[in-house]
Coordinates of C-alpha atoms and ligand atoms in Angstrom, one line a residue:
Chain S
M1 CA 76.3 1.4 -33.5
E2 CA 73.8 1.9 -36.7
D3 CA 70.8 -0.3 -36.7
V4 CA 70.5 -2.7 -40.1
A5 CA 67.4 -1.3 -40.2
T6 CA 68.1 2.4 -40.0
L7 CA 70.8 1.9 -43.1
S8 CA 69.6 3.4 -46.3
S9 CA 71.1 0.3 -48.0
A10 CA 68.9 -2.3 -45.7
P11 CA 66.2 -4.1 -47.2
A12 CA 63.3 -3.7 -45.0
A13 CA 63.9 0.4 -45.6
S14 CA 64.0 -0.2 -49.4
L15 CA 60.4 -1.8 -49.7
P16 CA 56.6 0.9 -49.0
E17 CA 54.2 -0.3 -46.4
P18 CA 51.3 1.8 -47.6
A19 CA 47.9 1.1 -46.1
V20 CA 45.8 3.9 -46.2
A21 CA 43.5 4.6 -49.8
A22 CA 44.6 7.6 -51.5
P23 CA 41.9 10.7 -50.9
E24 CA 40.4 10.1 -54.7
E25 CA 40.1 6.5 -54.8
S26 CA 38.2 6.5 -51.4
A27 CA 35.5 9.2 -52.9
L28 CA 35.1 7.6 -55.9
L29 CA 34.7 4.4 -53.6
R30 CA 32.1 5.9 -51.3
A31 CA 30.2 7.9 -54.4
A32 CA 30.0 4.1 -56.1
L33 CA 28.6 2.5 -52.6
A34 CA 25.9 5.4 -52.5
G35 CA 24.9 4.1 -56.1
D36 CA 26.9 6.4 -58.3
A37 CA 27.5 4.3 -61.5
R38 CA 30.0 6.8 -62.9
A39 CA 32.0 6.7 -59.9
L40 CA 32.0 2.5 -60.4
D41 CA 33.5 3.1 -63.7
D42 CA 36.0 5.4 -62.6
L43 CA 37.2 2.7 -60.1
V44 CA 37.1 0.5 -62.8
R45 CA 39.2 2.6 -64.8
L46 CA 41.6 3.6 -62.1
H47 CA 42.9 -0.2 -61.5
H48 CA 41.8 -2.3 -64.4
R49 CA 45.1 -1.9 -65.6
R50 CA 46.8 -2.9 -62.6
V51 CA 44.9 -5.9 -62.4
Y52 CA 45.3 -7.0 -66.1
G53 CA 48.7 -6.7 -65.8
Y54 CA 48.7 -8.8 -62.4
L55 CA 46.3 -11.5 -64.7
C56 CA 48.8 -11.4 -67.1
Q57 CA 52.0 -11.8 -65.6
M58 CA 50.4 -14.8 -63.7
T59 CA 48.4 -16.3 -66.7
R60 CA 51.2 -15.7 -69.5
H61 CA 48.3 -15.5 -71.7
R62 CA 46.7 -12.1 -72.6
A63 CA 43.0 -13.4 -73.6
D64 CA 43.0 -15.7 -70.5
A65 CA 44.2 -12.1 -68.5
E66 CA 41.4 -10.3 -70.2
D67 CA 38.6 -12.8 -69.3
L68 CA 39.5 -12.6 -65.6
T69 CA 40.3 -9.2 -65.5
Q70 CA 36.2 -9.3 -66.6
Q71 CA 35.4 -11.7 -64.2
T72 CA 37.4 -10.0 -61.0
F73 CA 35.4 -6.4 -61.3
I74 CA 32.0 -8.4 -61.6
K75 CA 33.0 -10.1 -58.5
A76 CA 34.2 -6.8 -57.2
I77 CA 31.4 -4.9 -58.2
R78 CA 28.7 -7.7 -56.4
G79 CA 30.9 -7.5 -53.1
L80 CA 31.9 -3.6 -53.2
D81 CA 29.5 -3.4 -49.7
R82 CA 32.1 -5.3 -48.0
V83 CA 34.7 -3.1 -49.0
D84 CA 36.4 -0.6 -46.6
P85 CA 36.5 2.9 -48.1
A86 CA 39.5 3.9 -46.1
R87 CA 42.0 1.3 -47.5
P88 CA 43.2 1.2 -50.4
L89 CA 41.3 -1.3 -53.1
V90 CA 43.9 -2.5 -55.0
P91 CA 45.0 -5.5 -52.6
W92 CA 41.4 -6.8 -52.4
L93 CA 41.4 -6.8 -56.0
L94 CA 44.0 -9.0 -56.7
T95 CA 43.1 -11.3 -54.2
I96 CA 39.6 -11.4 -56.5
A97 CA 41.8 -11.8 -59.4
R98 CA 44.3 -14.4 -57.9
R99 CA 41.5 -16.6 -56.6
T100 CA 39.6 -16.1 -59.8
A101 CA 42.5 -17.1 -61.7
L102 CA 43.2 -20.1 -59.3
N103 CA 39.9 -21.7 -59.8
H104 CA 40.0 -21.3 -63.9
F105 CA 43.6 -22.7 -63.6
R106 CA 42.4 -25.7 -61.4
D107 CA 41.6 -28.7 -63.7
G108 CA 44.2 -27.3 -65.8
P109 CA 48.2 -26.7 -65.7
R110 CA 49.6 -24.7 -62.7
W111 CA 50.7 -21.3 -62.8
D112 CA 54.5 -22.2 -62.8
E113 CA 53.8 -25.0 -65.9
L114 CA 52.6 -22.4 -67.9
P115 CA 55.7 -21.2 -70.8
F116 CA 57.1 -18.0 -71.0
D117 CA 56.4 -17.0 -74.3
L118 CA 52.3 -16.1 -73.4
A119 CA 51.0 -18.8 -75.7
G120 CA 52.2 -19.5 -79.2
G121 CA 50.1 -17.4 -81.6
E122 CA 48.7 -15.5 -78.8
M123 CA 50.7 -12.3 -79.4
S124 CA 50.8 -9.9 -82.0
P125 CA 53.8 -8.8 -84.1
A126 CA 54.2 -5.7 -82.3
G127 CA 53.9 -7.4 -78.6
E128 CA 56.3 -10.2 -80.1
T129 CA 59.0 -6.9 -81.0
E130 CA 58.2 -5.2 -77.6
L131 CA 59.0 -8.9 -75.6
R132 CA 62.4 -9.0 -77.6
D133 CA 62.7 -5.1 -76.4
Q134 CA 62.4 -6.0 -72.7
A135 CA 64.0 -9.3 -73.0
D136 CA 66.8 -8.3 -71.2
A137 CA 65.3 -5.8 -68.7
L138 CA 64.8 -6.4 -65.2
W139 CA 61.4 -8.0 -64.9
A140 CA 61.8 -10.4 -68.3
R141 CA 65.1 -11.3 -66.2
A142 CA 62.9 -12.6 -63.6
R143 CA 60.4 -14.3 -65.1
R144 CA 63.3 -16.3 -66.4
T145 CA 65.4 -16.8 -63.4
L146 CA 62.3 -16.9 -60.6
S147 CA 59.7 -19.7 -59.6
A148 CA 56.8 -18.9 -60.7
R149 CA 56.3 -18.1 -56.0
E150 CA 59.3 -16.0 -56.1
F151 CA 58.4 -13.8 -58.9
E152 CA 54.6 -13.3 -57.6
A153 CA 56.0 -12.2 -54.5
L154 CA 58.4 -10.0 -55.7
W155 CA 55.7 -8.6 -58.6
L156 CA 53.5 -8.0 -55.2
R157 CA 56.1 -6.4 -53.3
C158 CA 58.5 -4.0 -55.8
A159 CA 55.5 -3.6 -58.9
E160 CA 52.6 -3.4 -57.2
E161 CA 54.2 -2.0 -54.0
L162 CA 51.8 -4.1 -51.8
P163 CA 52.2 -3.9 -47.8
L164 CA 54.0 -7.2 -46.7
A165 CA 50.8 -8.2 -44.5
E166 CA 48.3 -7.7 -47.6
T167 CA 51.2 -9.3 -50.0
A168 CA 51.0 -12.3 -47.2
S169 CA 47.2 -12.3 -46.7
L170 CA 46.7 -12.7 -50.6
M171 CA 49.3 -15.8 -51.4
G172 CA 47.8 -17.6 -48.1
L173 CA 51.1 -17.7 -47.0
T174 CA 52.7 -16.2 -43.9
R175 CA 54.8 -12.7 -43.7
I176 CA 57.7 -14.5 -43.2
H177 CA 57.2 -16.8 -45.8
V178 CA 56.4 -13.9 -48.5
K179 CA 60.3 -12.2 -46.6
V180 CA 61.8 -15.3 -47.5
L181 CA 60.6 -15.6 -51.0
V182 CA 61.5 -11.9 -51.8
H183 CA 65.1 -12.1 -50.3
R184 CA 65.6 -15.6 -52.1
A185 CA 64.6 -13.7 -55.3
R186 CA 67.0 -11.2 -55.0
Q187 CA 69.8 -13.3 -54.7
K188 CA 69.0 -14.8 -57.5
L189 CA 68.8 -11.7 -59.6
L190 CA 71.7 -10.6 -57.9
K191 CA 73.8 -13.3 -59.0
T192 CA 72.4 -13.3 -62.5
A193 CA 73.2 -9.8 -62.6
T194 CA 75.6 -8.7 -65.2
P195 CA 78.5 -6.5 -63.9
A196 CA 79.1 -3.0 -64.0
Chain R
M1 CA 94.6 -23.7 -47.1
N2 CA 93.4 -20.0 -46.5
S3 CA 90.0 -21.1 -48.1
A4 CA 88.5 -21.9 -44.9
P5 CA 88.2 -18.7 -43.3
S6 CA 87.2 -17.5 -46.7
T7 CA 84.5 -19.6 -46.6
A8 CA 83.5 -19.0 -42.9
V9 CA 83.4 -15.4 -43.7
R10 CA 80.9 -15.6 -46.8
F11 CA 78.6 -18.5 -44.2
A12 CA 78.5 -15.3 -41.7
C13 CA 77.7 -12.5 -44.4
R14 CA 74.8 -15.5 -45.9
V15 CA 73.6 -15.8 -42.4
A16 CA 73.7 -12.0 -41.4
R17 CA 72.2 -10.9 -45.0
Y18 CA 68.9 -14.1 -44.9
R19 CA 69.1 -12.7 -41.3
C20 CA 68.4 -8.8 -42.0
A21 CA 65.8 -10.0 -45.0
L22 CA 63.6 -11.4 -42.4
G23 CA 63.7 -8.3 -39.6
A24 CA 67.6 -8.4 -38.9
G25 CA 68.1 -9.7 -35.0
P26 CA 71.0 -7.4 -33.1
A27 CA 73.6 -9.8 -34.2
A28 CA 73.1 -9.6 -37.9
S29 CA 73.5 -5.9 -37.4
A30 CA 76.2 -5.8 -35.6
H31 CA 77.8 -8.0 -38.6
V32 CA 76.3 -5.4 -41.3
A33 CA 77.7 -2.9 -39.5
G34 CA 81.1 -4.0 -39.2
C35 CA 81.4 -5.5 -42.9
P36 CA 81.9 -3.9 -45.9
A37 CA 80.6 -7.0 -48.4
C38 CA 77.6 -6.9 -46.8
Q39 CA 77.0 -3.5 -47.0
R40 CA 77.8 -3.1 -50.1
H41 CA 75.6 -5.9 -50.7
F42 CA 72.4 -4.1 -49.2
Q43 CA 73.2 -0.9 -51.3
A44 CA 73.0 -3.4 -54.5
V45 CA 69.4 -4.9 -53.1
A46 CA 68.1 -0.9 -53.0
A47 CA 69.5 -0.1 -55.9
L48 CA 68.0 -3.7 -57.4
D49 CA 64.6 -2.8 -55.4
L50 CA 65.0 0.9 -57.0
G51 CA 65.0 -0.8 -60.3
L52 CA 62.4 -3.5 -60.0
R53 CA 60.1 -0.6 -59.0
R54 CA 60.9 2.0 -61.9
S55 CA 60.8 -0.6 -64.7
A56 CA 57.5 -2.3 -63.3
P57 CA 55.4 0.4 -65.7
A58 CA 56.9 -0.8 -68.6
A59 CA 56.8 -4.5 -67.1
R60 CA 52.9 -4.2 -66.7
P61 CA 51.4 -5.6 -70.2
A62 CA 49.3 -3.2 -71.4
P63 CA 45.6 -4.5 -72.3
A64 CA 44.2 -4.2 -75.9
A65 CA 43.0 -0.8 -77.2
D66 CA 39.2 -2.0 -76.6
F67 CA 39.9 -3.9 -73.7
E68 CA 38.7 -0.7 -71.0
V69 CA 35.5 -0.1 -73.1
R70 CA 34.7 -4.1 -73.1
L71 CA 35.4 -4.1 -69.9
L72 CA 32.9 -1.4 -68.5
R73 CA 30.2 -2.6 -70.7
S74 CA 30.6 -5.9 -69.2
V75 CA 30.2 -4.4 -65.7
C76 CA 27.6 -2.5 -66.6
A77 CA 25.6 -5.3 -67.9
A78 CA 26.5 -7.3 -64.2
R79 CA 25.1 -4.1 -62.5
A80 CA 22.0 -4.0 -64.2
P81 CA 20.6 -7.3 -62.4
A82 CA 22.6 -6.3 -59.1
S83 CA 20.4 -3.3 -58.9
A84 CA 17.3 -5.4 -60.1
R85 CA 17.8 -7.9 -56.9
A86 CA 18.4 -4.6 -55.1
A87 CA 14.7 -3.5 -56.1
A88 CA 13.1 -7.1 -55.4
G89 CA 14.5 -7.1 -52.0
Q90 CA 13.2 -3.7 -51.1
R91 CA 9.8 -5.5 -52.8
A92 CA 9.8 -8.5 -50.8
W93 CA 10.5 -6.7 -47.2
L94 CA 7.5 -4.0 -47.8
G95 CA 5.1 -7.2 -49.1
A96 CA 6.1 -8.4 -45.4
A97 CA 5.4 -5.1 -43.9
T98 CA 1.8 -5.2 -45.4
A99 CA 1.2 -8.5 -44.3
A100 CA 1.9 -7.5 -41.3
A101 CA 0.3 -4.9 -41.0
F102 CA -3.2 -7.1 -42.6
A103 CA -2.7 -9.5 -40.1
G104 CA -2.2 -7.0 -36.9
A105 CA -5.5 -5.5 -38.4
L106 CA -7.5 -8.8 -38.9
G107 CA -6.6 -9.3 -35.2
L108 CA -7.2 -6.5 -34.1
A109 CA -10.7 -6.5 -35.8
V110 CA -11.3 -10.4 -34.8
F111 CA -10.7 -9.4 -31.1
A112 CA -12.2 -5.9 -30.8
G113 CA -16.1 -7.6 -33.0
R114 CA -15.9 -10.5 -30.8
P115 CA -18.6 -10.6 -28.6
A116 CA -18.2 -10.0 -25.0
A117 CA -18.0 -12.9 -23.3
A118 CA -15.8 -12.0 -20.3
P119 CA -15.7 -8.2 -18.7
A120 CA -11.8 -8.7 -18.9
A121 CA -12.1 -9.0 -23.0
R122 CA -13.8 -6.1 -23.4
I123 CA -11.8 -3.2 -25.2
T124 CA -12.3 0.2 -23.7
P125 CA -12.9 3.1 -26.5
A126 CA -9.5 4.6 -24.6
E127 CA -7.8 1.2 -25.7
T128 CA -9.1 1.2 -29.3
V129 CA -8.0 5.0 -29.4
A130 CA -4.7 3.9 -28.3
M131 CA -4.5 0.6 -30.7
A132 CA -5.3 2.3 -33.8
A133 CA -2.9 5.4 -32.7
A134 CA -0.2 2.4 -32.5
A135 CA -1.1 1.2 -35.6
Q136 CA -1.2 4.5 -37.4
E137 CA 2.1 5.2 -36.4
F138 CA 3.6 2.0 -36.9
S139 CA 2.4 2.8 -40.5
S140 CA 3.3 6.3 -40.5
R141 CA 7.2 4.9 -39.9
L142 CA 6.8 2.7 -42.4
V143 CA 5.9 5.2 -45.2
A144 CA 8.7 7.4 -43.7
A145 CA 11.6 5.1 -43.9
G146 CA 11.0 2.7 -45.8
I147 CA 9.2 4.1 -48.8
P148 CA 11.1 6.6 -50.0
R149 CA 14.2 4.7 -49.6
A150 CA 12.2 1.5 -51.8
A151 CA 10.9 4.3 -54.6
A152 CA 14.1 5.7 -54.9
A153 CA 15.4 2.4 -55.5
V154 CA 13.2 1.1 -57.8
T155 CA 12.9 4.6 -59.9
D156 CA 12.9 4.0 -63.4
N157 CA 12.0 0.6 -62.8
P158 CA 9.1 -1.5 -63.9
L159 CA 8.5 -2.3 -60.4
Q160 CA 7.2 0.9 -59.8
H161 CA 3.7 0.1 -60.8
E162 CA 3.8 -3.3 -58.3
F163 CA 5.4 -0.5 -55.7
G164 CA 2.3 1.7 -56.0
A165 CA 0.1 -0.8 -55.3
V166 CA 2.1 -2.1 -52.1
Y167 CA 1.9 1.8 -50.7
A168 CA -1.9 1.8 -51.7
D169 CA -2.8 -1.7 -49.6
L170 CA -0.8 -0.6 -46.7
R171 CA -2.6 2.6 -46.5
S172 CA -6.1 0.5 -46.7
A173 CA -5.1 -1.4 -44.1
V174 CA -4.4 2.0 -41.9
D175 CA -8.0 3.3 -42.9
F176 CA -9.4 0.2 -42.3
L177 CA -8.3 0.8 -39.1
A178 CA -9.2 4.2 -38.1
L179 CA -12.3 3.5 -39.6
N180 CA -13.0 0.8 -37.5
F181 CA -11.8 1.8 -34.2
L182 CA -11.3 5.0 -33.9
P183 CA -14.1 6.5 -31.8
Q184 CA -16.5 8.6 -34.2
S185 CA -16.5 12.1 -33.1
G186 CA -19.7 14.2 -32.8
Ligands
LIG1 ZN1 79.2 -9.8 -44.3

């Protein structure tokens, strides 16, 4: 009998589990650790869009996301000597980004209480058009349908392609809890999908 | 009246899907292998995951055009104090090493220069030579190991002059030891 884990359609097989840094990133990190300022700049260039994208998805506010991205990289540079060059940098960066954002919102509204529309008046007209164009897209639907936690778990697993362990560690949850969140998110999205 | 079996099947499917999502026990695997509805469900899940991954780059909001430049500028500004702190750390380390060398030299001078009250306290010329050699070796190690690293860290740094002065102090401590405790040749 075929095991469910070997079915191409099984959920466990459809999410990636990378845990090793790309050689390019590893080389840049080693150079940066040796004091090469240009390598450090290249690392910032390589990852700032992902950090900004994650913070923008979580804070729903572009100006906040920009400020928090800057703070994230400043903190990261100060703690760079604690990083293992053999491991991917992104989970570590996103962990710093998440903590920075949580500190930022400690006295304000929680992430899941923030309005969806990226805060009134903050978006350019082009941005609003873009948002409207994407209104029916999968991630826009996920944003509308899912709780903040479900969305974050799904984003980290499917968009950032973080391994399960890294996602759990980043969110401060158990692996099982992350699996449950992702499962629930999928169920909700499948339920709201328009039949083909 | 035949709605009960249908509900039961759906409940079994729900349990199997949940258990599969959490890592699949053998019973869940067996159910999925024999259940076309669950197989269709997992095909839909796989398609959903693929769609989410493919559409992620488009869903990731792009920062403003000048953000990268602003970010690199703030990172650069954050880096400068960090290297200054590193240089200050090196400076403190060198200062401590110099102080230790001075203390050693002073202790040696007091000890060796004391009047010979007891024969046991007297230092023989051979011991003096050994102590001076040890001090010289210690300072050479400091110079070989610490100073090039520190020099690299403070290149093009205003602390360079101070570093030079520390180095000169260290050398004079060694010279002091050599002058006072090495036996005169000839
Ligand atoms: Zn079934």
